[in-house]
Amino acid sequence: MNTADLKKLISEGIPSELPDPKPYDKNINHAPRRKDILTAEEKKLAIKNALRYFPEKFHKVLAKEFYAELSDYGRIYMYRFRPDYEIRARHIDDFPYRSCKSAAIMLMISNNLDNAVAQHPHELITYGGNGAVFQNWAQYRLTMKYLSEMTDHQTLVVYSGHPLGLFPSHADAPRLVVTNGMVIPNYSSQDHWERFNALGVSQYGQMTAGSYMYIGPQGIVHGTTITLLNASRIMKKTKTGNDTTLFVSSGLGGMSGAQPKAAKIAGVVSVIAEVNPRAITTRHSQGWVDEVITDLNKLVARVNRARSRKEIVSIAFHGNIVDVWEKFAEEGIKVDLGSDQTSLHNPWAGGYYPAGLTFEESNSMMVSDPERFKTCVRRSLVRQVEAINRHTVRGTYFFDYGNAFLLEASRAGADILNPDGEFRYPSYVQDIMGPLCFDYGFGPFRWVCCSNDAHDLEKTDRIAASILESMIKKSPEQIKQQLADNIHWIKEAAQNKLVVGSQARILYADAEGRILIADAFNKAVALGELSAPVVIGRDHHDVSGTDSPFRETSDIYDGSKFTADMAVHNVIGDSFRGASWVSLHNGGGVGWGEVINGGFGMVLDGTEETGEKLRMMLHWDVNNGIARRSWARNEGAMFTLKRAMEKTPGLKVTVPYIADDQLVNNIINPPAPLKGG
Ligand SMILES: NC(=O)c1ccc[n+]([C@@H]2O[C@H](COP(=O)([O-])OP(=O)(O)OC[C@H]3O[C@@H](n4cnc5c(N)ncnc54)[C@H](O)[C@@H]3O)[C@@H](O)[C@H]2O)c1
């Protein structure tokens, strides 16, 4: 298809004639059938809601079709309206646009829905089983149309995938404001999500799915590599002997599929259990996991052989993770690092497959008998924790890797709580990400080359590496390790062939690093050294972006971890400091109702105004979280804030006085008076 035809189709919106129905493509990984949760009256409402996107002349045909989709899949996806052209990242000039920012947003949306990138592309799900870009294809079509028409004096407003419309605005405002899953707090249970989503009025945007900032599995490979490197360092402090480190976990899905690749980069032997054969085939064919084993005895023998030969191999076990933990405990296999990456933010609808049932049995039971399925999930979690506990008494370092494992296991009644009611195991943020990265401002900064050209990406890699190398020379001791890990990463990134979809890169940097890198990219665009603008953004899973008591803010110990002021302020502050788009979500990572998170995208177009905006916005985007973490008395953050205030005129932040523990203890529990005094 030539570019002119493509542009015409992208800007078409809702077609004036009904397109032919689309056959259900069995070669695509489809979302599981969702729970039948609506009453008969609510089903009518869902159909009426869906028909709002179309002229009355289509209603007779579509009403029937949408009812069939609702009955068959639990949702109305409007499959018929999925475009015929290939949806993927392209050069921004291949998109129809009046504002280059809106073209960059179209590129980012297209990447999130690319068949090679998205987990369930036909259901508009990018990752995590339910991380939606849009709820249906009408929303996609209308959004692309609006973006193709939008000028720099309008802002597009999107409510959970629904494009509310273009509103007059000004050139310095964001071109797009997105919210996902924002509901009244008392209506934020798992079933509320099922109901609102089935009605077509809300969606689960995960973090980078509904904010159009997903860059394929690279983001999570980087985060997992950093986590495993630091977990190994923690574990080695107590480990005796120097045998090869063994990591056991589960999941080879959208994000979890990064584990074997990251383990390899971190120099660790890994065993990752996965029940879905399709997920295994994808990761194995991509070369992200070396070997596939389906028999537990063979798995034990292979692990022993790898260890004795010090062979860094990644193994996918086709089967249930519970069986692996139990078998390794029986066989006395010493596991050094353990975690879990099943989708426990979505435990009842395909996120977690219980032990004792086949994959197919689970898929049918979760729909036909959801209550029995819940019982099976709970029992399986109890068994899984029992087995993990047998390992940890022998020295395994087990950590929750942000999938709500500890939370759901505790809800299932597993033996996972200490007597004081706290979890027996840390979240990776408590031990690793919080004190080593977030408190110093290090977080998942990312960029996408809008030329869609690998040569531009290479140039940006070189620019970023040289900036980090010059920073490390004069950096304080506290952040040298983070800088060194990221210099190593960026230098190896091209060689590790991590690009799937758009020409994107990620690294962890602090406020200073992010500003210097973005500024250098903007200048390179101005000078023509980069052939097109660059989008910068980040995962919401960052220093300031996310309030999540069991993950990103699990290392906040002043009682404020259940508040969400930081994440909300972050988005508001980014939006008036120059972000090209902002988004605010309920849900993401650990589940609906469990987290508020936000993010931004900024298009570096090479202008001096953009230079000013990026300096102001990135400074706030990191230091907001540093200030909050410092107020919570996190030592690293107090150190980082002090440095930031010394360097930044105009930055004046409230800092805490530190109370003496003994003084406070003595007030609540006064020491017994001395006798005879
Ligand atoms: N720590 C982080 O930074 C981070 C980042 C992204 C996602 N997450 C969380 O990690 C989880 C996984 O994300 P994802 O995108 O990979 O989800 P996913 O649904 O694509 O993958 C999970 C995989 O686990 C498999 N699985 C489920 N139960 C199993 C069992 N008992 N044994 C073996 N395999 C089983 C599923 O078949 C699936 O392929 C989510 O909860 C997500 O929110 C954490």
XYZ file of C-alpha atoms and ligand atoms in Angstrom:
721
model
C 0.000 0.000 0.000
C 1.412 3.433 -0.842
C 1.745 6.110 1.819
C -1.053 8.287 0.459
C -3.555 5.399 0.622
C -2.370 4.465 4.072
C -2.806 8.035 5.296
C -6.312 8.086 3.878
C -7.241 4.921 5.732
C -5.676 6.026 9.011
C -7.640 9.264 8.946
C -10.885 7.607 7.830
C -12.437 7.176 11.287
C -15.730 5.258 11.298
C -16.243 4.152 7.672
C -19.320 5.360 5.826
C -20.085 1.821 4.609
C -20.049 -1.266 6.827
C -16.801 -3.169 6.315
C -17.063 -6.954 5.852
C -17.094 -9.018 9.023
C -13.648 -10.279 10.003
C -13.063 -13.997 10.531
C -11.640 -14.928 13.952
C -7.930 -15.446 13.260
C -6.808 -18.568 15.116
C -3.114 -17.794 14.502
C -3.288 -14.804 16.815
C -2.914 -14.980 20.592
C -6.397 -13.964 21.782
C -7.496 -12.648 25.164
C -9.225 -15.264 27.324
C -13.008 -15.210 27.313
C -14.075 -12.771 30.041
C -16.510 -13.502 32.792
C -20.237 -13.240 31.993
C -20.893 -10.561 34.596
C -23.675 -8.340 33.246
C -27.370 -8.722 34.015
C -29.781 -8.863 31.062
C -30.560 -5.151 31.526
C -26.864 -4.304 31.669
C -26.266 -6.284 28.474
C -28.800 -4.065 26.723
C -26.926 -1.050 28.063
C -23.595 -2.443 26.814
C -25.028 -2.879 23.312
C -26.574 0.600 23.310
C -23.266 2.009 24.518
C -21.397 0.273 21.693
C -23.891 1.458 19.061
C -23.233 5.100 20.037
C -20.202 5.076 17.754
C -22.194 4.292 14.605
C -24.944 5.847 12.479
C -28.404 4.322 12.947
C -28.312 2.665 9.521
C -25.760 0.145 10.883
C -27.575 -0.621 14.126
C -29.662 -3.587 13.012
C -26.651 -5.579 11.866
C -24.321 -4.413 14.596
C -26.690 -4.864 17.557
C -26.893 -8.582 16.821
C -23.192 -8.882 16.169
C -22.210 -7.021 19.333
C -24.537 -9.180 21.407
C -22.836 -12.263 19.944
C -19.392 -10.842 20.825
C -20.553 -10.070 24.356
C -21.868 -13.623 24.747
C -18.845 -15.312 23.164
C -16.007 -13.221 24.583
C -17.503 -11.289 27.510
C -16.641 -7.986 25.750
C -17.618 -6.062 22.628
C -14.406 -5.600 20.644
C -16.102 -4.667 17.344
C -13.801 -7.020 15.440
C -15.385 -6.052 12.104
C -13.841 -2.575 12.407
C -10.240 -3.741 12.844
C -8.438 -1.996 9.979
C -7.080 -3.950 7.017
C -3.748 -2.112 6.964
C -0.847 -3.298 9.074
C -0.692 -1.446 12.372
C 2.905 -0.779 13.404
C 5.388 1.985 14.165
C 6.459 3.876 11.034
C 8.329 7.066 10.170
C 6.197 9.913 11.559
C 5.794 11.329 8.065
C 3.928 8.160 7.084
C 1.089 9.234 9.385
C -1.390 11.928 8.340
C -0.953 14.969 10.593
C -1.153 18.714 11.112
C 0.782 18.684 14.424
C 4.025 16.674 14.529
C 3.211 15.834 18.165
C 0.027 14.087 17.146
C 1.957 12.098 14.509
C 4.361 10.949 17.209
C 1.385 9.873 19.331
C -0.024 7.893 16.374
C 3.339 6.166 16.028
C 3.273 5.220 19.713
C -0.336 3.958 19.580
C 0.460 1.920 16.462
C 3.429 0.314 18.186
C 1.267 -0.711 21.156
C -1.104 -2.523 18.768
C 1.462 -4.106 16.450
C 0.866 -7.886 16.115
C 4.544 -8.460 16.879
C 4.400 -6.329 20.028
C 0.934 -6.660 21.570
C -0.076 -9.681 23.620
C -3.657 -9.894 22.284
C -3.599 -7.436 19.372
C -7.120 -8.128 18.113
C -8.555 -7.375 21.549
C -6.365 -4.224 21.716
C -4.439 -5.601 24.707
C -0.741 -4.775 24.831
C 0.440 -6.698 27.903
C -0.412 -8.126 31.292
C -3.496 -10.005 30.024
C -5.735 -6.938 30.353
C -3.580 -3.889 29.608
C -5.762 -2.163 27.042
C -4.935 0.588 24.563
C -8.614 0.925 23.665
C -11.734 -1.021 24.550
C -12.841 -1.513 20.966
C -11.899 -0.788 17.366
C -14.276 2.161 17.019
C -12.293 3.984 19.691
C -9.053 3.259 17.839
C -10.456 4.523 14.544
C -11.906 7.715 16.003
C -8.775 8.506 17.995
C -6.568 8.175 14.910
C -8.943 10.409 12.984
C -8.894 13.092 15.670
C -5.107 12.926 15.861
C -4.795 13.271 12.106
C -6.879 16.482 12.220
C -5.582 18.020 15.430
C -3.706 21.325 15.330
C -1.303 22.712 17.927
C -4.225 24.697 19.320
C -6.332 21.713 20.341
C -6.083 19.000 22.990
C -7.535 15.525 22.563
C -9.225 14.088 25.653
C -9.423 10.305 26.093
C -11.435 8.631 28.850
C -10.365 4.977 29.194
C -9.943 4.493 25.460
C -12.960 6.621 24.545
C -11.965 9.742 22.599
C -14.182 12.379 24.149
C -13.057 14.836 21.505
C -10.817 17.721 20.521
C -11.036 20.833 22.685
C -9.571 24.261 21.918
C -6.306 24.704 23.790
C -2.915 26.438 23.402
C 0.414 25.518 21.877
C 2.201 24.899 25.194
C -0.503 22.592 26.571
C -0.359 18.820 26.202
C -1.836 17.685 22.876
C -3.416 14.703 24.606
C -4.691 13.972 28.092
C -5.558 10.360 28.879
C -7.132 8.751 31.908
C -7.650 5.026 32.365
C -9.782 3.213 34.903
C -10.332 6.278 37.080
C -13.369 5.375 39.172
C -14.831 6.454 42.464
C -12.578 4.683 45.002
C -15.342 2.583 46.570
C -16.105 1.058 43.153
C -12.691 -0.322 42.379
C -12.858 -4.065 43.035
C -11.927 -6.723 40.482
C -15.583 -7.310 39.642
C -16.207 -3.607 39.200
C -13.551 -3.641 36.503
C -15.190 -6.646 34.828
C -18.581 -4.914 34.895
C -17.484 -1.423 33.765
C -15.272 -2.865 31.060
C -18.051 -5.126 29.781
C -20.348 -2.080 29.703
C -17.725 -0.281 27.631
C -17.252 2.612 30.072
C -13.844 1.943 31.601
C -10.681 0.030 30.912
C -7.563 -1.259 32.586
C -4.733 0.668 30.958
C -1.917 -1.101 32.827
C 0.930 1.441 32.797
C 2.332 1.821 29.316
C -0.525 0.141 27.388
C -3.199 2.816 27.823
C -0.622 5.612 27.828
C 0.960 4.543 24.513
C 4.436 4.264 26.002
C 5.107 0.534 25.630
C 8.380 -0.282 23.887
C 8.091 -4.045 23.683
C 9.767 -6.366 26.140
C 13.013 -4.373 26.195
C 11.784 -2.183 29.048
C 11.206 -5.112 31.262
C 14.436 -6.875 30.206
C 16.309 -3.855 31.457
C 14.356 -3.603 34.732
C 14.674 -7.326 35.363
C 18.407 -7.273 34.611
C 18.947 -4.456 37.107
C 16.780 -6.275 39.666
C 18.575 -9.612 39.247
C 22.032 -7.987 39.333
C 21.185 -6.259 42.602
C 19.369 -9.303 44.046
C 22.504 -11.368 43.319
C 24.617 -8.754 45.090
C 22.301 -8.914 48.139
C 22.275 -12.717 48.094
C 26.064 -12.996 47.683
C 26.571 -11.107 50.926
C 25.260 -14.172 52.780
C 26.089 -16.928 50.310
C 28.885 -19.383 50.964
C 30.751 -21.076 48.117
C 30.901 -19.714 44.598
C 28.658 -22.105 42.665
C 26.515 -20.734 39.857
C 23.486 -18.720 40.940
C 20.094 -20.341 40.213
C 16.953 -18.259 39.702
C 13.464 -19.839 39.687
C 10.310 -18.031 38.633
C 7.207 -18.339 36.462
C 5.712 -16.723 33.374
C 6.923 -16.274 29.826
C 4.196 -13.808 28.883
C 4.338 -10.152 27.872
C 6.553 -8.912 30.674
C 7.506 -12.086 32.424
C 9.025 -13.378 29.175
C 11.963 -11.068 29.852
C 13.136 -13.101 32.830
C 15.292 -15.722 31.050
C 16.916 -13.098 28.816
C 17.642 -10.818 31.772
C 18.992 -13.734 33.813
C 21.402 -14.506 31.013
C 22.598 -10.913 30.807
C 23.014 -10.934 34.619
C 25.005 -14.220 34.476
C 22.457 -16.383 36.310
C 21.041 -19.878 35.502
C 17.261 -19.617 35.253
C 14.271 -21.944 35.310
C 11.008 -20.287 34.324
C 7.782 -22.310 34.447
C 5.040 -21.522 31.952
C 1.724 -23.322 31.410
C 0.840 -21.779 28.039
C 2.648 -23.555 25.170
C 2.116 -20.571 22.871
C 3.980 -18.259 25.233
C 6.864 -20.746 25.408
C 7.084 -21.027 21.622
C 7.182 -17.243 21.225
C 10.050 -16.741 23.660
C 11.967 -19.793 22.478
C 11.711 -18.813 18.803
C 12.868 -15.278 19.688
C 15.944 -16.766 21.352
C 14.982 -15.290 24.720
C 15.030 -18.676 26.383
C 17.571 -21.335 25.446
C 15.895 -24.663 26.173
C 12.425 -26.084 26.771
C 11.876 -29.034 29.130
C 8.552 -30.708 29.851
C 9.593 -33.431 32.307
C 10.405 -32.589 35.943
C 13.072 -35.305 36.329
C 14.824 -34.087 33.198
C 14.620 -30.543 34.545
C 16.358 -31.558 37.784
C 19.104 -33.368 35.856
C 19.606 -30.399 33.504
C 19.860 -27.893 36.347
C 22.419 -30.054 38.145
C 24.452 -30.400 34.972
C 24.371 -26.650 34.255
C 25.516 -25.902 37.763
C 28.337 -28.395 37.817
C 29.606 -27.047 34.471
C 28.961 -23.414 35.417
C 26.902 -23.103 32.260
C 24.707 -19.983 32.166
C 21.610 -21.412 30.536
C 17.971 -20.302 30.571
C 15.360 -23.061 30.739
C 11.622 -22.888 30.128
C 9.726 -25.566 32.006
C 6.408 -26.332 30.344
C 4.213 -26.843 33.378
C 3.061 -25.330 36.619
C 5.429 -23.317 38.829
C 4.005 -24.982 41.935
C 5.258 -28.347 40.680
C 8.745 -26.912 40.139
C 9.023 -25.448 43.651
C 7.778 -28.722 45.173
C 10.020 -30.948 43.065
C 13.129 -28.832 43.736
C 12.364 -28.932 47.478
C 12.047 -32.757 47.388
C 15.245 -33.138 45.383
C 17.197 -30.728 47.582
C 17.995 -28.359 44.700
C 19.376 -25.178 46.206
C 17.614 -22.186 44.653
C 19.456 -18.892 45.229
C 16.940 -16.411 43.884
C 13.210 -16.941 43.604
C 10.276 -14.885 42.411
C 6.977 -15.149 40.535
C 5.622 -13.398 37.454
C 2.220 -14.941 36.918
C -0.391 -12.241 36.341
C -1.740 -12.164 39.872
C -3.044 -8.649 39.401
C -5.757 -10.559 37.494
C -6.075 -13.815 39.471
C -9.524 -15.036 38.456
C -9.569 -14.377 34.726
C -6.504 -16.104 33.322
C -3.680 -14.422 35.219
C -2.901 -17.439 37.403
C -3.266 -21.101 36.468
C -3.706 -23.349 39.486
C -1.658 -26.506 40.008
C -3.552 -29.745 39.458
C -5.542 -28.471 36.461
C -4.418 -28.498 32.851
C -4.212 -25.222 30.980
C -7.370 -26.109 29.040
C -9.261 -27.212 32.176
C -8.483 -23.881 33.810
C -9.552 -21.899 30.757
C -12.944 -23.537 30.700
C -13.513 -23.626 34.474
C -12.828 -19.900 34.956
C -15.842 -19.206 32.727
C -18.138 -22.157 33.471
C -17.607 -22.307 37.231
C -15.806 -19.154 38.397
C -16.340 -19.834 42.121
C -14.756 -23.293 41.903
C -11.922 -21.803 39.875
C -11.287 -19.236 42.613
C -11.034 -22.020 45.173
C -8.489 -23.843 42.969
C -6.398 -20.656 42.610
C -6.393 -20.107 46.365
C -5.401 -23.712 47.103
C -2.637 -23.540 44.548
C -1.253 -20.337 46.059
C -1.233 -21.935 49.504
C 0.734 -24.901 48.090
C 3.108 -22.626 46.214
C 3.919 -20.647 49.360
C 4.410 -23.834 51.407
C 6.989 -25.019 48.891
C 8.706 -21.612 48.690
C 8.915 -21.503 52.493
C 10.763 -24.837 52.424
C 13.347 -23.235 50.159
C 13.755 -19.967 52.001
C 14.645 -21.704 55.272
C 17.536 -23.169 53.285
C 18.677 -19.730 52.168
C 16.712 -18.836 49.029
C 16.257 -15.077 48.615
C 12.616 -14.791 47.509
C 11.155 -11.465 46.437
C 7.815 -10.289 45.071
C 8.398 -8.922 41.604
C 5.475 -6.584 41.382
C 2.713 -9.004 40.333
C 0.710 -8.932 43.595
C 1.954 -12.413 44.525
C 2.337 -11.639 48.251
C -0.983 -9.827 48.360
C -3.010 -12.553 46.627
C -1.225 -15.356 48.494
C -2.055 -13.649 51.796
C -5.668 -13.217 50.719
C -5.726 -16.918 49.866
C -4.681 -17.707 53.439
C -1.131 -18.854 52.601
C 1.518 -18.858 55.307
C 3.127 -15.651 54.096
C 2.718 -13.216 56.979
C 5.005 -12.523 59.914
C 3.465 -12.318 63.385
C 3.357 -8.497 63.035
C 1.097 -8.851 59.968
C 3.803 -7.778 57.492
C 4.724 -10.000 54.549
C 7.396 -12.588 55.229
C 9.208 -11.651 51.989
C 10.141 -8.265 50.581
C 8.807 -6.647 47.482
C 11.718 -6.012 45.104
C 11.065 -2.302 45.634
C 11.662 -2.554 49.394
C 15.070 -4.175 49.083
C 16.277 -3.203 45.647
C 14.462 -0.688 43.481
C 13.525 1.738 46.280
C 16.728 2.117 48.261
C 19.141 1.604 45.344
C 17.348 3.343 42.469
C 14.208 5.373 43.191
C 15.581 7.154 46.263
C 18.444 8.437 44.094
C 16.142 9.404 41.237
C 17.101 6.467 38.997
C 14.195 5.211 36.960
C 13.113 3.876 33.568
C 13.768 6.723 31.156
C 13.042 5.712 27.552
C 12.994 7.129 24.070
C 11.714 6.292 20.604
C 13.211 7.513 17.325
C 10.374 8.887 15.189
C 12.333 8.187 12.005
C 11.792 4.504 12.835
C 15.393 4.148 11.648
C 17.873 1.880 13.439
C 20.743 4.249 12.550
C 19.133 7.010 14.577
C 18.788 4.632 17.497
C 22.498 3.770 17.301
C 23.336 7.485 17.407
C 21.138 8.027 20.456
C 22.795 5.051 22.189
C 26.195 6.637 21.640
C 25.021 10.039 22.877
C 23.488 8.508 26.022
C 26.585 6.382 26.757
C 28.929 9.348 26.462
C 26.765 11.426 28.815
C 26.645 8.710 31.480
C 30.399 8.176 31.122
C 31.104 11.825 31.735
C 28.689 11.842 34.690
C 30.293 8.874 36.461
C 33.654 10.626 36.587
C 32.312 13.256 38.973
C 29.467 11.371 40.622
C 29.216 10.703 44.357
C 29.968 7.147 45.548
C 26.259 6.489 46.261
C 25.258 6.454 42.583
C 28.379 5.081 40.885
C 27.052 1.490 40.778
C 23.807 2.547 39.082
C 25.660 4.621 36.525
C 28.131 1.784 35.885
C 25.328 -0.799 35.399
C 23.584 1.499 32.924
C 26.745 2.356 30.997
C 27.347 -1.374 30.621
C 23.735 -1.878 29.546
C 23.627 0.875 26.934
C 26.919 -0.202 25.414
C 25.652 -3.775 25.012
C 22.076 -2.874 24.105
C 22.441 -2.922 20.317
C 24.334 -6.219 20.441
C 21.612 -7.803 22.597
C 19.081 -7.108 19.815
C 16.311 -5.949 22.090
C 14.239 -3.933 19.668
C 10.802 -5.386 18.960
C 8.589 -2.817 17.244
C 9.561 0.853 17.372
C 13.207 1.957 17.436
C 13.280 2.421 21.175
C 15.709 2.322 24.039
C 15.543 2.357 27.808
C 17.995 2.961 30.583
C 17.826 4.031 34.209
C 18.983 7.573 34.872
C 18.493 10.185 37.572
C 17.081 13.682 37.017
C 20.439 15.072 35.906
C 21.089 12.158 33.528
C 17.614 12.323 31.987
C 17.881 16.080 31.412
C 21.364 15.894 29.901
C 20.422 13.029 27.587
C 17.143 14.600 26.453
C 18.839 17.956 25.903
C 21.537 16.316 23.784
C 18.885 14.504 21.703
C 16.966 17.731 21.171
C 20.139 19.466 19.975
C 20.953 16.514 17.687
C 17.477 16.834 16.144
C 18.035 20.581 15.648
C 21.381 19.960 13.937
C 19.954 17.231 11.721
C 22.250 14.623 13.288
C 19.079 12.706 14.104
C 16.854 12.544 11.064
C 13.499 13.039 12.847
C 12.153 14.031 16.280
C 12.575 11.738 19.286
C 9.862 10.880 21.807
C 10.975 10.682 25.416
C 8.920 9.127 28.193
C 9.144 6.535 30.887
C 7.447 3.593 32.478
C 4.974 4.705 35.137
C 6.888 2.360 37.444
C 9.238 5.127 38.517
C 10.478 7.441 41.260
C 7.432 9.729 41.191
C 4.999 8.168 38.739
C 3.323 5.546 40.876
C 1.654 5.271 44.246
C 1.297 1.570 44.932
C 1.541 0.337 48.523
C 2.626 -3.173 47.574
C 5.062 -2.207 44.864
C 6.514 1.189 43.923
C 5.827 2.806 47.283
C 6.235 -0.304 49.426
C 9.447 1.274 50.773
C 7.597 4.313 52.153
C 7.394 3.740 55.893
C 5.777 6.913 57.257
C 2.223 5.572 56.859
C 1.577 7.467 53.624
C 1.959 4.531 51.274
C -1.811 4.274 50.836
C -2.067 7.863 49.608
C -1.865 8.797 45.938
C -1.014 12.506 46.061
C 2.410 11.997 44.506
C 1.235 10.243 41.339
C -1.629 12.695 40.775
C 0.575 15.737 41.344
C 3.147 14.289 39.024
C 0.817 14.224 36.065
C -0.598 17.667 36.784
C 2.915 19.120 37.172
C 4.184 17.464 33.988
C 1.222 18.703 32.003
C 1.845 22.413 32.623
C 5.626 22.135 32.392
C 5.585 21.014 28.789
C 4.637 17.340 28.337
C 3.242 16.568 24.878
C 0.844 14.098 26.455
C 0.033 12.896 29.961
C -1.912 9.997 31.384
C -3.272 9.009 34.772
C -4.379 5.455 35.581
C -6.062 3.397 38.237
C -4.625 -0.112 38.105
C -1.431 -1.285 36.462
C 0.972 -3.957 37.623
C -0.645 -4.973 40.862
C -4.301 -4.625 39.956
C -7.349 -2.459 39.701
C -7.899 -0.465 42.871
C -4.381 -1.193 44.125
C -2.410 1.577 42.433
C -2.597 5.037 40.891
C 0.049 5.786 38.297
C 0.819 8.302 35.632
C 3.219 9.163 32.893
C 4.075 11.493 30.085
C 5.377 11.604 26.549
C 7.375 14.499 25.167
C 8.272 15.059 21.538
C 11.774 16.473 21.104
C 11.419 18.472 17.907
C 14.740 20.292 18.119
C 13.333 23.705 19.073
C 14.705 25.910 21.835
C 11.224 26.034 23.473
C 11.306 22.246 23.757
C 14.775 22.504 25.344
C 13.354 24.759 28.052
C 10.326 22.523 28.576
C 12.311 19.334 28.906
C 14.618 20.822 31.520
C 11.716 22.074 33.593
C 9.489 19.046 33.191
C 12.075 16.306 33.751
C 13.368 18.127 36.820
C 9.887 18.092 38.343
C 9.086 14.610 37.072
C 11.911 13.131 39.162
C 12.262 15.569 42.056
C 8.591 15.377 43.014
C 9.175 11.766 44.059
C 12.549 12.533 45.607
C 10.923 15.235 47.769
C 8.143 12.832 48.848
C 10.599 10.023 49.574
C 12.794 12.432 51.504
C 9.781 13.584 53.562
C 9.187 9.876 54.326
C 12.727 9.909 55.813
C 14.274 7.647 53.145
C 17.989 8.265 53.534
C 18.979 8.062 49.865
C 16.249 10.523 48.950
C 17.290 12.985 51.669
C 20.814 12.866 50.234
C 19.559 13.331 46.652
C 17.234 16.177 47.562
C 20.019 18.031 49.347
C 22.182 17.763 46.188
C 19.285 18.920 44.007
C 18.594 21.966 46.217
C 22.278 22.947 46.211
C 22.299 22.876 42.412
C 18.883 24.316 41.601
C 17.951 27.942 42.208
C 14.278 28.154 43.122
C 14.009 24.629 44.543
C 13.006 24.875 48.195
C 11.535 21.709 49.649
C 10.268 20.936 53.134
C 12.718 18.545 54.749
C 12.031 16.388 57.804
C 13.536 16.722 61.243
C 14.386 13.231 62.448
C 12.875 12.336 65.819
C 14.869 10.241 68.242
C 13.314 6.743 68.378
C 14.074 6.292 72.010
C 12.458 9.584 72.937
C 9.242 8.559 71.139
C 9.329 5.010 72.539
C 9.664 6.337 76.046
C 6.534 8.457 75.639
C 4.400 5.487 74.561
C 6.111 2.855 76.714
C 7.627 4.768 79.620
C 10.489 2.911 81.291
C 9.633 1.560 84.739
C 10.636 4.108 87.429
C 13.823 3.206 89.237
C 13.085 1.655 92.619
C 14.148 3.443 95.727
C 14.582 6.735 93.867
N 8.024 -5.831 38.293
C 7.692 -5.186 37.251
O 8.345 -4.245 36.875
C 6.559 -5.635 36.460
C 6.453 -5.105 35.220
C 5.427 -5.526 34.448
C 4.533 -6.438 34.879
N 4.602 -6.917 36.132
C 3.592 -7.858 36.601
O 4.049 -9.167 36.309
C 2.956 -9.992 35.982
C 3.200 -10.687 34.674
O 3.105 -9.783 33.574
P 3.030 -10.337 32.084
O 2.909 -9.130 31.202
O 4.134 -11.254 31.825
O 1.663 -11.126 32.116
P 1.206 -12.323 31.178
O -0.177 -12.602 31.576
O 1.542 -11.994 29.783
O 2.148 -13.535 31.604
C 1.999 -14.317 32.763
C 2.254 -15.742 32.345
O 2.198 -16.585 33.487
C 1.691 -17.838 33.067
N 1.183 -18.528 34.243
C 0.103 -18.213 34.991
N -0.024 -19.042 36.026
C 1.001 -19.915 35.952
C 1.433 -20.976 36.777
N 0.796 -21.300 37.894
N 2.552 -21.655 36.416
C 3.239 -21.333 35.298
N 2.872 -20.318 34.470
C 1.783 -19.600 34.814
C 0.613 -17.480 32.061
O 0.341 -18.537 31.192
C 1.216 -16.274 31.358
O 1.847 -16.603 30.143
C 1.749 -9.074 35.972
O 1.049 -9.160 37.190
C 2.336 -7.729 35.799
O 1.503 -6.707 36.289
C 5.626 -6.555 36.918
